[in-house]
Short mmCIF file of C-alpha atoms and ligand atoms in Angstrom, two decimals:
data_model
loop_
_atom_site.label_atom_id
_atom_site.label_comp_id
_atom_site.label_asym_id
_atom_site.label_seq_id
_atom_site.Cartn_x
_atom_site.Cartn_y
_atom_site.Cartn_z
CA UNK A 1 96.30 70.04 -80.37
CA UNK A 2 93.45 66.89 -80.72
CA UNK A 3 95.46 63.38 -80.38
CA UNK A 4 93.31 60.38 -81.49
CA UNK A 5 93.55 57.75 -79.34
CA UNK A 6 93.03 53.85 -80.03
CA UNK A 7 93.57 51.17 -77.52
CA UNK A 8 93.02 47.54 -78.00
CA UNK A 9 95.17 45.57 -75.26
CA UNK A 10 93.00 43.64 -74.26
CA UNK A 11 89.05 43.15 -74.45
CA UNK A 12 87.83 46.75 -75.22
CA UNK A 13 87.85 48.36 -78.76
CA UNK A 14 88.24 51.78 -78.07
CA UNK A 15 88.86 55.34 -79.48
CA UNK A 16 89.08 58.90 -78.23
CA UNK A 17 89.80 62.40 -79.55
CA UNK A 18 91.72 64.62 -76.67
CA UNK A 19 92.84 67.78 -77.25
CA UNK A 20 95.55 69.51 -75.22
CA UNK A 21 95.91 66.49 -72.90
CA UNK A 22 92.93 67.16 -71.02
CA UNK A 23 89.91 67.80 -72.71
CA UNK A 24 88.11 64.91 -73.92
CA UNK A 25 86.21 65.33 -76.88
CA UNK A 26 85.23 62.06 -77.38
CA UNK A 27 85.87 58.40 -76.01
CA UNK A 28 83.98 55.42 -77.61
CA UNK A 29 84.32 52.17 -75.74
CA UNK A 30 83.20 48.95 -77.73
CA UNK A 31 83.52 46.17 -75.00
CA UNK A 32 83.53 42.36 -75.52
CA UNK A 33 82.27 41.09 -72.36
CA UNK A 34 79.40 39.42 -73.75
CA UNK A 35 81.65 37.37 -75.67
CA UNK A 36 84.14 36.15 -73.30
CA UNK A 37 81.47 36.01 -70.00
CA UNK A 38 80.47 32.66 -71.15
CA UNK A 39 84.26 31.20 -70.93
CA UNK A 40 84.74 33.05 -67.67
CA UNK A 41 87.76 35.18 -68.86
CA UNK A 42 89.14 36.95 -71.95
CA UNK A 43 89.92 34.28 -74.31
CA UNK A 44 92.99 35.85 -76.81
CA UNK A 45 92.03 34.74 -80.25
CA UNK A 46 88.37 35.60 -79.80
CA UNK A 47 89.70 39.40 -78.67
CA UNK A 48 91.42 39.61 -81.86
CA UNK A 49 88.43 38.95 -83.87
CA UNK A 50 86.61 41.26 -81.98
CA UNK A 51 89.00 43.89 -82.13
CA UNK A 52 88.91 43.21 -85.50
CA UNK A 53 85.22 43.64 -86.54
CA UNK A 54 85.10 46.72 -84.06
CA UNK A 55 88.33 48.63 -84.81
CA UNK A 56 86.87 51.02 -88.31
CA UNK A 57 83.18 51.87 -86.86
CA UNK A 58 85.19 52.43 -83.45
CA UNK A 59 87.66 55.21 -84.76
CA UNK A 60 85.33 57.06 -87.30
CA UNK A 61 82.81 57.59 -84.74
CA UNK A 62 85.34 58.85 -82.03
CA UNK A 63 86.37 61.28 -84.87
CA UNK A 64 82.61 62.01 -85.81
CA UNK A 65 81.61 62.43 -82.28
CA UNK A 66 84.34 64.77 -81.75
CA UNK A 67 83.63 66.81 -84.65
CA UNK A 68 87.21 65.75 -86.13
CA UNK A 69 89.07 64.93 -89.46
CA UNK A 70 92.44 63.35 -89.76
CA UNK A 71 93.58 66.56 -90.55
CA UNK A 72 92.52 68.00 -87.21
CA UNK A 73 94.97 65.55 -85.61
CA UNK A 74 98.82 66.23 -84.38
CA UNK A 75 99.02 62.95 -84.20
CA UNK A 76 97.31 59.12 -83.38
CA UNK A 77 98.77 57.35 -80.45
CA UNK A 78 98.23 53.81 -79.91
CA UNK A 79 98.60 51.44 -77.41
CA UNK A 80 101.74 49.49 -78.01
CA UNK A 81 101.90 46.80 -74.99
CA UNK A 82 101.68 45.31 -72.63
CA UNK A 83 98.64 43.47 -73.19
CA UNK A 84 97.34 40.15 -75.76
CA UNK A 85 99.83 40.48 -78.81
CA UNK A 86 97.30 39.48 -81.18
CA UNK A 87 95.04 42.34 -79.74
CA UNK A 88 97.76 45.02 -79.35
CA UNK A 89 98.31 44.45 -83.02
CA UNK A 90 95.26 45.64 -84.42
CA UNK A 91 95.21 48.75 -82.71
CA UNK A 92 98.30 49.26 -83.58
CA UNK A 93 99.13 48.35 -87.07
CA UNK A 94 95.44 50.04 -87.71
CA UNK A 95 97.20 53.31 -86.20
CA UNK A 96 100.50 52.76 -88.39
CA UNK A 97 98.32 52.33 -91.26
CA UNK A 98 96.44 55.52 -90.51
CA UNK A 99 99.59 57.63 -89.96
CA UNK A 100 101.20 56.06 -92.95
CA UNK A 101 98.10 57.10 -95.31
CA UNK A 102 97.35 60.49 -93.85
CA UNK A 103 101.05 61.81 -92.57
CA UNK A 104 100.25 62.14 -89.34
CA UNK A 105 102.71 61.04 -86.35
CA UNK A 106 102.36 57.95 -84.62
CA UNK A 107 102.77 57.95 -80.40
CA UNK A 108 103.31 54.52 -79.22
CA UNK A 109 101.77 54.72 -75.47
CA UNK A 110 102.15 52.65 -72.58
CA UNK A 111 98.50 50.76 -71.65
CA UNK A 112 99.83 51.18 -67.59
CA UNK A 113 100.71 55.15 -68.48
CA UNK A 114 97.51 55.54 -69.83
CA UNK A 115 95.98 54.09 -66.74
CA UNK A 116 98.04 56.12 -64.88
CA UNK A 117 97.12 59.65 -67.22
CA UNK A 118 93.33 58.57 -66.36
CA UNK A 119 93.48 60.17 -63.42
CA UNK A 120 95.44 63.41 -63.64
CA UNK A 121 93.93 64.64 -67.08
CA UNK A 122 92.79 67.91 -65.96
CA UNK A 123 94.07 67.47 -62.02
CA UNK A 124 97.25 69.98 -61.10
CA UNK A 125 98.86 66.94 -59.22
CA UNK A 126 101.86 67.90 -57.55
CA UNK A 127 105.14 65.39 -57.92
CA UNK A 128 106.05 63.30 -56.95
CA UNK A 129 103.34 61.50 -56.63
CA UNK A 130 102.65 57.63 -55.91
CA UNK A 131 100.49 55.75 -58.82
CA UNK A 132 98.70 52.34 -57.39
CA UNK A 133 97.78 50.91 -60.39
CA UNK A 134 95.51 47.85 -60.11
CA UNK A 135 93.33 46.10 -63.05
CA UNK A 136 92.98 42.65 -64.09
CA UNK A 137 96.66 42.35 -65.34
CA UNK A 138 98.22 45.34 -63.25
CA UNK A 139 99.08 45.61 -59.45
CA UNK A 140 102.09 47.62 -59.67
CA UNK A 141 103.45 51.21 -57.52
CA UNK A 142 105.22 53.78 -59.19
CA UNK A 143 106.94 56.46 -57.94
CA UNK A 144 105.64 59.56 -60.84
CA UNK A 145 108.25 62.11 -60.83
CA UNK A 146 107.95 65.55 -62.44
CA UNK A 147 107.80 65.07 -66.28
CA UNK A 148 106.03 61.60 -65.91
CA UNK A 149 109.41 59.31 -65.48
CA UNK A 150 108.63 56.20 -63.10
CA UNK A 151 110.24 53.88 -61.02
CA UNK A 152 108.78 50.53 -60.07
CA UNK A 153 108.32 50.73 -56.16
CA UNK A 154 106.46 47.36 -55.77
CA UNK A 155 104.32 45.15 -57.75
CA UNK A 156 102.33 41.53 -57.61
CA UNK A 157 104.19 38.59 -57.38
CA UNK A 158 101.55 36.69 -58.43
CA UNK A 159 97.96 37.13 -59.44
CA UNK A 160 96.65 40.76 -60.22
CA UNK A 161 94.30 42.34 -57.42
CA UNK A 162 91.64 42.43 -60.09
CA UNK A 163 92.21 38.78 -61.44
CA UNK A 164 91.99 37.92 -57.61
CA UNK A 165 88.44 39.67 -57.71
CA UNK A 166 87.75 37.81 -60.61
CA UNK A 167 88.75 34.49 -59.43
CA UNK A 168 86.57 34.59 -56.35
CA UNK A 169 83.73 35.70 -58.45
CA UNK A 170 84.05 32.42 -60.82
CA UNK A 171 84.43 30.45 -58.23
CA UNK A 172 81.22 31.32 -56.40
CA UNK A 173 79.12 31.43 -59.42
CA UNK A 174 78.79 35.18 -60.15
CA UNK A 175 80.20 35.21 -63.79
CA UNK A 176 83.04 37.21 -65.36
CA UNK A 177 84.21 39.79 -64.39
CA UNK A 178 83.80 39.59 -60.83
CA UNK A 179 84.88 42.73 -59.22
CA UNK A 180 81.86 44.57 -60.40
CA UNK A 181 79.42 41.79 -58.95
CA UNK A 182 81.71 41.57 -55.26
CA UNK A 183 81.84 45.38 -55.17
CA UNK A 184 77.87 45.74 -55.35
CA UNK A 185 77.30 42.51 -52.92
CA UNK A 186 80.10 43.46 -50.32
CA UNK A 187 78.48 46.42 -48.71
CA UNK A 188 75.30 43.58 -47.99
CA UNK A 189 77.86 41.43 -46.04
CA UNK A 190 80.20 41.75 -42.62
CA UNK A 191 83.73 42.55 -43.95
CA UNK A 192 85.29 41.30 -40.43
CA UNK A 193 83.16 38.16 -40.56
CA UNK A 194 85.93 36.22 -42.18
CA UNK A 195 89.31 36.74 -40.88
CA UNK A 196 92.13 35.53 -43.76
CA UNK A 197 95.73 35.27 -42.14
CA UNK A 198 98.15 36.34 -45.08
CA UNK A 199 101.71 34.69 -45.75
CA UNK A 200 104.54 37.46 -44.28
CA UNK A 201 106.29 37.87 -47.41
CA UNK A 202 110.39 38.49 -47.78
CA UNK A 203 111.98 40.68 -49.64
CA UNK A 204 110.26 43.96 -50.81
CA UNK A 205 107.82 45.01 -48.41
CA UNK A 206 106.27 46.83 -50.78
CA UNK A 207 105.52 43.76 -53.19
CA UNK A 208 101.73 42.15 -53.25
CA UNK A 209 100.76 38.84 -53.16
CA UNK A 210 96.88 37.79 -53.72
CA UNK A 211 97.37 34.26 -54.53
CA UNK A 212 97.38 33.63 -51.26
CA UNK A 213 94.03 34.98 -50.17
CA UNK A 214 92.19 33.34 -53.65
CA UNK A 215 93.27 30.20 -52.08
CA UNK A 216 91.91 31.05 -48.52
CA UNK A 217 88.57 31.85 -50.05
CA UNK A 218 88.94 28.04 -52.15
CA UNK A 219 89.06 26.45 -48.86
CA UNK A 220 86.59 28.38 -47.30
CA UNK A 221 84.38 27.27 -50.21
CA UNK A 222 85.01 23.55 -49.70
CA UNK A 223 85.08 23.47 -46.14
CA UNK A 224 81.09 24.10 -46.70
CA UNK A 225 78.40 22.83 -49.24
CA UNK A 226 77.85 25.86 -51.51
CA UNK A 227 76.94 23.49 -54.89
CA UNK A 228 73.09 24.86 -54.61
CA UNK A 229 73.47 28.56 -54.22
CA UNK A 230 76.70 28.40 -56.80
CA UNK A 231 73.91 26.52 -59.40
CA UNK A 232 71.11 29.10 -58.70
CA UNK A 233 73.69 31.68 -59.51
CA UNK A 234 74.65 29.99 -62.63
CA UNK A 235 70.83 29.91 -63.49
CA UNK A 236 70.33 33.23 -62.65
CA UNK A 237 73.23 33.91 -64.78
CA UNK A 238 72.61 32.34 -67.72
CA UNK A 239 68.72 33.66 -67.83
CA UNK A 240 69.78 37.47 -67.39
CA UNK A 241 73.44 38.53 -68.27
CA UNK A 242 73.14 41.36 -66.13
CA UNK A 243 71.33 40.44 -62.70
CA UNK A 244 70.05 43.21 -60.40
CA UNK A 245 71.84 43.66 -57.06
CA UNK A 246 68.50 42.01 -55.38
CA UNK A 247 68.63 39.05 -58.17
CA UNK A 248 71.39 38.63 -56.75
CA UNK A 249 71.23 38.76 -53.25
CA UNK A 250 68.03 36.45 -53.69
CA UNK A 251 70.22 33.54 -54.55
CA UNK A 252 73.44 34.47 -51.90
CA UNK A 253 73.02 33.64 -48.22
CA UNK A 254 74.45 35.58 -45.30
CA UNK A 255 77.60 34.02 -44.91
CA UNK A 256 78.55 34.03 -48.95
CA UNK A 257 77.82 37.97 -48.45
CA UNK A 258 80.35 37.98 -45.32
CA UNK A 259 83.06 36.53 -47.09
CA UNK A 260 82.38 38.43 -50.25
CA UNK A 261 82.70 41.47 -47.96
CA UNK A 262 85.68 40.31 -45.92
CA UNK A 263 87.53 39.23 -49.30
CA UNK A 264 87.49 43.00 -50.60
CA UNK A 265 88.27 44.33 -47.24
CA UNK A 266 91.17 41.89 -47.15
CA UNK A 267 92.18 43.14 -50.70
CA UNK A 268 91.76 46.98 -50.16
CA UNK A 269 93.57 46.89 -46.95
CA UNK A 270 96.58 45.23 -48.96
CA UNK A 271 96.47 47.88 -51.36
CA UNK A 272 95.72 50.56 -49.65
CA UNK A 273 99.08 49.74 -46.47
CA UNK A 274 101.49 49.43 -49.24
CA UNK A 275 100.32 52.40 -51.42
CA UNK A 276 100.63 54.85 -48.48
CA UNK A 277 103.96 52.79 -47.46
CA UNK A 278 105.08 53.64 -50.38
CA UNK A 279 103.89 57.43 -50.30
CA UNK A 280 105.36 57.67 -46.95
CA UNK A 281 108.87 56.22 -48.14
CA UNK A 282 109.31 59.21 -50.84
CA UNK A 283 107.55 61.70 -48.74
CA UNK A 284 104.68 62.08 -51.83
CA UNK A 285 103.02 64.73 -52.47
CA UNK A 286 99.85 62.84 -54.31
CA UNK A 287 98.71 59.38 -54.87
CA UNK A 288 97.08 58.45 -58.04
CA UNK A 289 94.59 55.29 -57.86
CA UNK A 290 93.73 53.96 -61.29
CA UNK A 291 93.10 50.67 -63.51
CA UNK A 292 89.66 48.56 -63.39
CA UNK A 293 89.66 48.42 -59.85
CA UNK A 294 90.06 51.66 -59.05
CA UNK A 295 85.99 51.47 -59.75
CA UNK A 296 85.97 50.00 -56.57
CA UNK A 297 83.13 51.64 -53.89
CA UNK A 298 84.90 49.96 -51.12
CA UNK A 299 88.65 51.15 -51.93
CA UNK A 300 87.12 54.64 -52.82
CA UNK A 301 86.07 55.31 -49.57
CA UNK A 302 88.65 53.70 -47.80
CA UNK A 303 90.78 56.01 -49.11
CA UNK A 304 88.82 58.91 -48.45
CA UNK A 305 88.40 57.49 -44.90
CA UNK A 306 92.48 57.39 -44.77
CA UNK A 307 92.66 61.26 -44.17
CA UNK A 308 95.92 61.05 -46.00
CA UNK A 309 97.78 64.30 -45.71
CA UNK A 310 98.15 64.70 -49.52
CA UNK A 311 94.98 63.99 -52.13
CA UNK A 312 94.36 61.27 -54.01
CA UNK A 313 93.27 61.00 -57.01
CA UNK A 314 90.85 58.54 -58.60
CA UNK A 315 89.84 58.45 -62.51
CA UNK A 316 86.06 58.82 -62.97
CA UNK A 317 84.39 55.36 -63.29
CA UNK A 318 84.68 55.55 -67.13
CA UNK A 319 88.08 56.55 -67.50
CA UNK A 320 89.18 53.28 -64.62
CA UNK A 321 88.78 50.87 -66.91
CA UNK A 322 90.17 50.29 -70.32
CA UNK A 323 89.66 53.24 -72.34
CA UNK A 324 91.31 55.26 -75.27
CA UNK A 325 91.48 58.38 -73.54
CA UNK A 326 94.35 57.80 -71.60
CA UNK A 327 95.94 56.68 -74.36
CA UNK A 328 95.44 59.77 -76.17
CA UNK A 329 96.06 61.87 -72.26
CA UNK A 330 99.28 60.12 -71.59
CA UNK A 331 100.64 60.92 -75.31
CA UNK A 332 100.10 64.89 -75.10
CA UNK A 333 103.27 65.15 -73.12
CA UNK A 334 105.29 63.11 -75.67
CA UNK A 335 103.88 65.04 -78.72
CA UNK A 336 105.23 68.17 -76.85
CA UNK A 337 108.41 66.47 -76.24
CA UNK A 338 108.48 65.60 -79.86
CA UNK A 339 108.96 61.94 -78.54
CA UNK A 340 107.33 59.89 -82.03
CA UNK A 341 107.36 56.15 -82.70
CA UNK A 342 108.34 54.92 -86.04
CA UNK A 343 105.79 53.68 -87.99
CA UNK A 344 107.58 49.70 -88.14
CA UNK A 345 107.31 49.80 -84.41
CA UNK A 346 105.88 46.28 -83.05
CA UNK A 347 103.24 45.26 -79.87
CA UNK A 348 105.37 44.22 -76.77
CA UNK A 349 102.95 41.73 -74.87
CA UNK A 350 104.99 42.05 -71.83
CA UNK A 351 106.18 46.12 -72.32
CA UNK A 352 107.35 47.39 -68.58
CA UNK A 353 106.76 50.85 -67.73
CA UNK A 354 109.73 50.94 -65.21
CA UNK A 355 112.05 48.54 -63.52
CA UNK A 356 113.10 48.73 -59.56
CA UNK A 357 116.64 50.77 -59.14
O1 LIG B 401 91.68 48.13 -66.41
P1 LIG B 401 90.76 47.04 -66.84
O2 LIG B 401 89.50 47.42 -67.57
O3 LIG B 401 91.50 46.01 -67.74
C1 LIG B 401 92.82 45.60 -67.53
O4 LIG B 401 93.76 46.33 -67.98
O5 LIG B 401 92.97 44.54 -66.88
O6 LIG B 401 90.41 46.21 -65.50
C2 LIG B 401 89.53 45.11 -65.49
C3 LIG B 401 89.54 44.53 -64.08
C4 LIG B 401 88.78 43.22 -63.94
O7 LIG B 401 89.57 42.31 -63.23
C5 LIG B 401 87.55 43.62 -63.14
O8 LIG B 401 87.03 42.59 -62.30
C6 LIG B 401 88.08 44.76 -62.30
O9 LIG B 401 88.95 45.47 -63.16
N1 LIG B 401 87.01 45.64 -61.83
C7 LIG B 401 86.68 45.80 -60.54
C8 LIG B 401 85.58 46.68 -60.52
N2 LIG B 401 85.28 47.04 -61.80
C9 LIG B 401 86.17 46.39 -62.60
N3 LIG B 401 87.21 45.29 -59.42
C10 LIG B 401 86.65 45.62 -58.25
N4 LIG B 401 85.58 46.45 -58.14
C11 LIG B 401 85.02 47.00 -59.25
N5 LIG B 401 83.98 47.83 -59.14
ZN1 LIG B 402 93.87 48.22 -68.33
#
């Protein structure tokens, strides 16, 4: 059974043909980053447009690359929130418009279940399982129980763990997005040179908090002159889009490298307590890592380095970020259930995937 894909939340185009849930047999990826790197984040209206122009060439090569015709498909599952509204509904009215022309069944899909599908598409993860899902919008825990229900175990109260990577990296001069940049640079730098002390927080202990840290790192920053390595970054930047890790470190001194390094150490060590925390609490029998920053080196082999005593599982670098076939993954065990969405179904910017009971 082949389920096209399409997923638009946020700045990625993208469209994938999976059959059975697990096999991918395609997953095309148009990303935007070249437009919004010069504003330093994702700015909404320009997404749509994007979205826009990308959307048709998007989904008939994902169907050409997969050797498929809309009559191949048991159905098209789209993205339906949470994400940019104006984003989400281009995707999405493109996949109503699709199903409503060709007959096919529409599967209205969670962007943080597809995150969390990522990384068990083929895996025979055993429930239930623990799902840290982190990404420039997302830092949330879910308990994953057999037959993919959820509860909400902890989340951010503030900024997202990847917004907190891409903060830093603004405010140092190393573009958008950041995480990519810090996670090359960090293994060049001493991650216990800088020692953050984090707010205790009340309440759930299994809650995050980053803004914290972001503002630890601000006053780290102005507590010493950085204005001519931050502008030789910017050159570099605005020469070559995509500088080399040497480019880089060419234009960062020492102690810029030690905080980059102690700022992801700080961060992965926050994830990484709560997430086993949280395993620990419901005696889990996997934990699933997933979202943008699960492309993280550091938090990869931290985790590997945590000898857990049940596996986790990470989504290949590809399928971490925002991608189509986890859309299309996370809808194979609706289409079984026979669990459609009607085709006047709407984009929720702010869709949950489960609340705390
Ligand atoms: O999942 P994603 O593509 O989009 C959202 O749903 O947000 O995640 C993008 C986020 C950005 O904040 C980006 O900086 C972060 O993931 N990211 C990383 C890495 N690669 C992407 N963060 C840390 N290390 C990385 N290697
Ligand atoms: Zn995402």
């Amino acid at each position: 059974m082949r389920i096209l894909g399409i997923e638009s939340s946020c700045d990625e185009t993208a469209a994938a043909v999976v059959e059975d849930g697990v096999s991918i047999l395609s997953s095309v990826v148009a990303s935007q980053l070249t437009t919004h790197a010069r504003y330093g984040g994702v700015v909404p209206e320009l997404a749509s447009r994007e979205h826009l122009r990308a959307i048709v060439p998007v989904v008939r090569m994902a169907l050409a690359e997969a050797n498929s015709n809309y009559s191949d498909l048991s159905a098209i599952a789209a993205t339906v929130g949470p994400g940019l509204v104006g984003s989400l509904l281009v995707g999405l009215t493109f996949a109503k418009s699709l199903c409503f022309a060709r007959g096919i069944p529409l599967i209205g899909v969670n962007h943080i279940e597809g995150h969390i599908h990522a990384a068990i598409l083929d895996a025979q993860v055993e429930y239930p399982a623990i799902a840290l899902v982190v990404s420039g919008g997302h830092t949330h825990l879910f308990q994953v129980n057999p037959g993919f229900s959820y509860k909400l175990m902890g989340k951010t109260r503030d900024d997202a763990a990847g917004e907190a990577f891409d903060k830093v990296g603004k405010l140092l001069g190393f573009g958008y997005p950041g995480g990519p940049v810090i996670d090359q640079l960090a293994p060049h730098g001493n991650p216990r040179a800088v020692k953050f002390t984090l707010a205790k927080m009340k309440g759930n202990a299994l809650d995050f908090s980053f803004s914290g840290l972001k503002t630890a790192v601000l006053r780290w920053t102005e507590a010493r002159n950085l204005d001519a390595e931050i502008q030789a970054r910017k050159q570099l930047l605005a020469a070559n889009a995509k500088p080399t890790v040497d480019e880089w470190l060419a234009v960062t001194p020492k102690a810029t490298l030690d905080l980059l390094a102690s700022f992801q150490r700080t961060v992965i060590e926050e994830l990484l307590r709560r997430a086993a925390a949280a395993a620990e609490s419901i005696e889990a029998r996997a934990l699933i890592v997933s979202g943008g920053v699960a492309c993280n080196s550091g938090l990869r082999a931290a985790a590997a380095e945590m000898n857990l005593l049940y596996p986790v599982y990470f989504p290949s670098k590809s399928l971490s970020t925002d991608n189509a076939a986890m859309i299309a993954a996370a809808a194979f065990p609706k289409l079984k259930r026979g669990e459609f969405t009607e085709l006047n179904a709407t984009a929720a910017a702010n869709l949950t995937l489960a609340e705390y009971n």
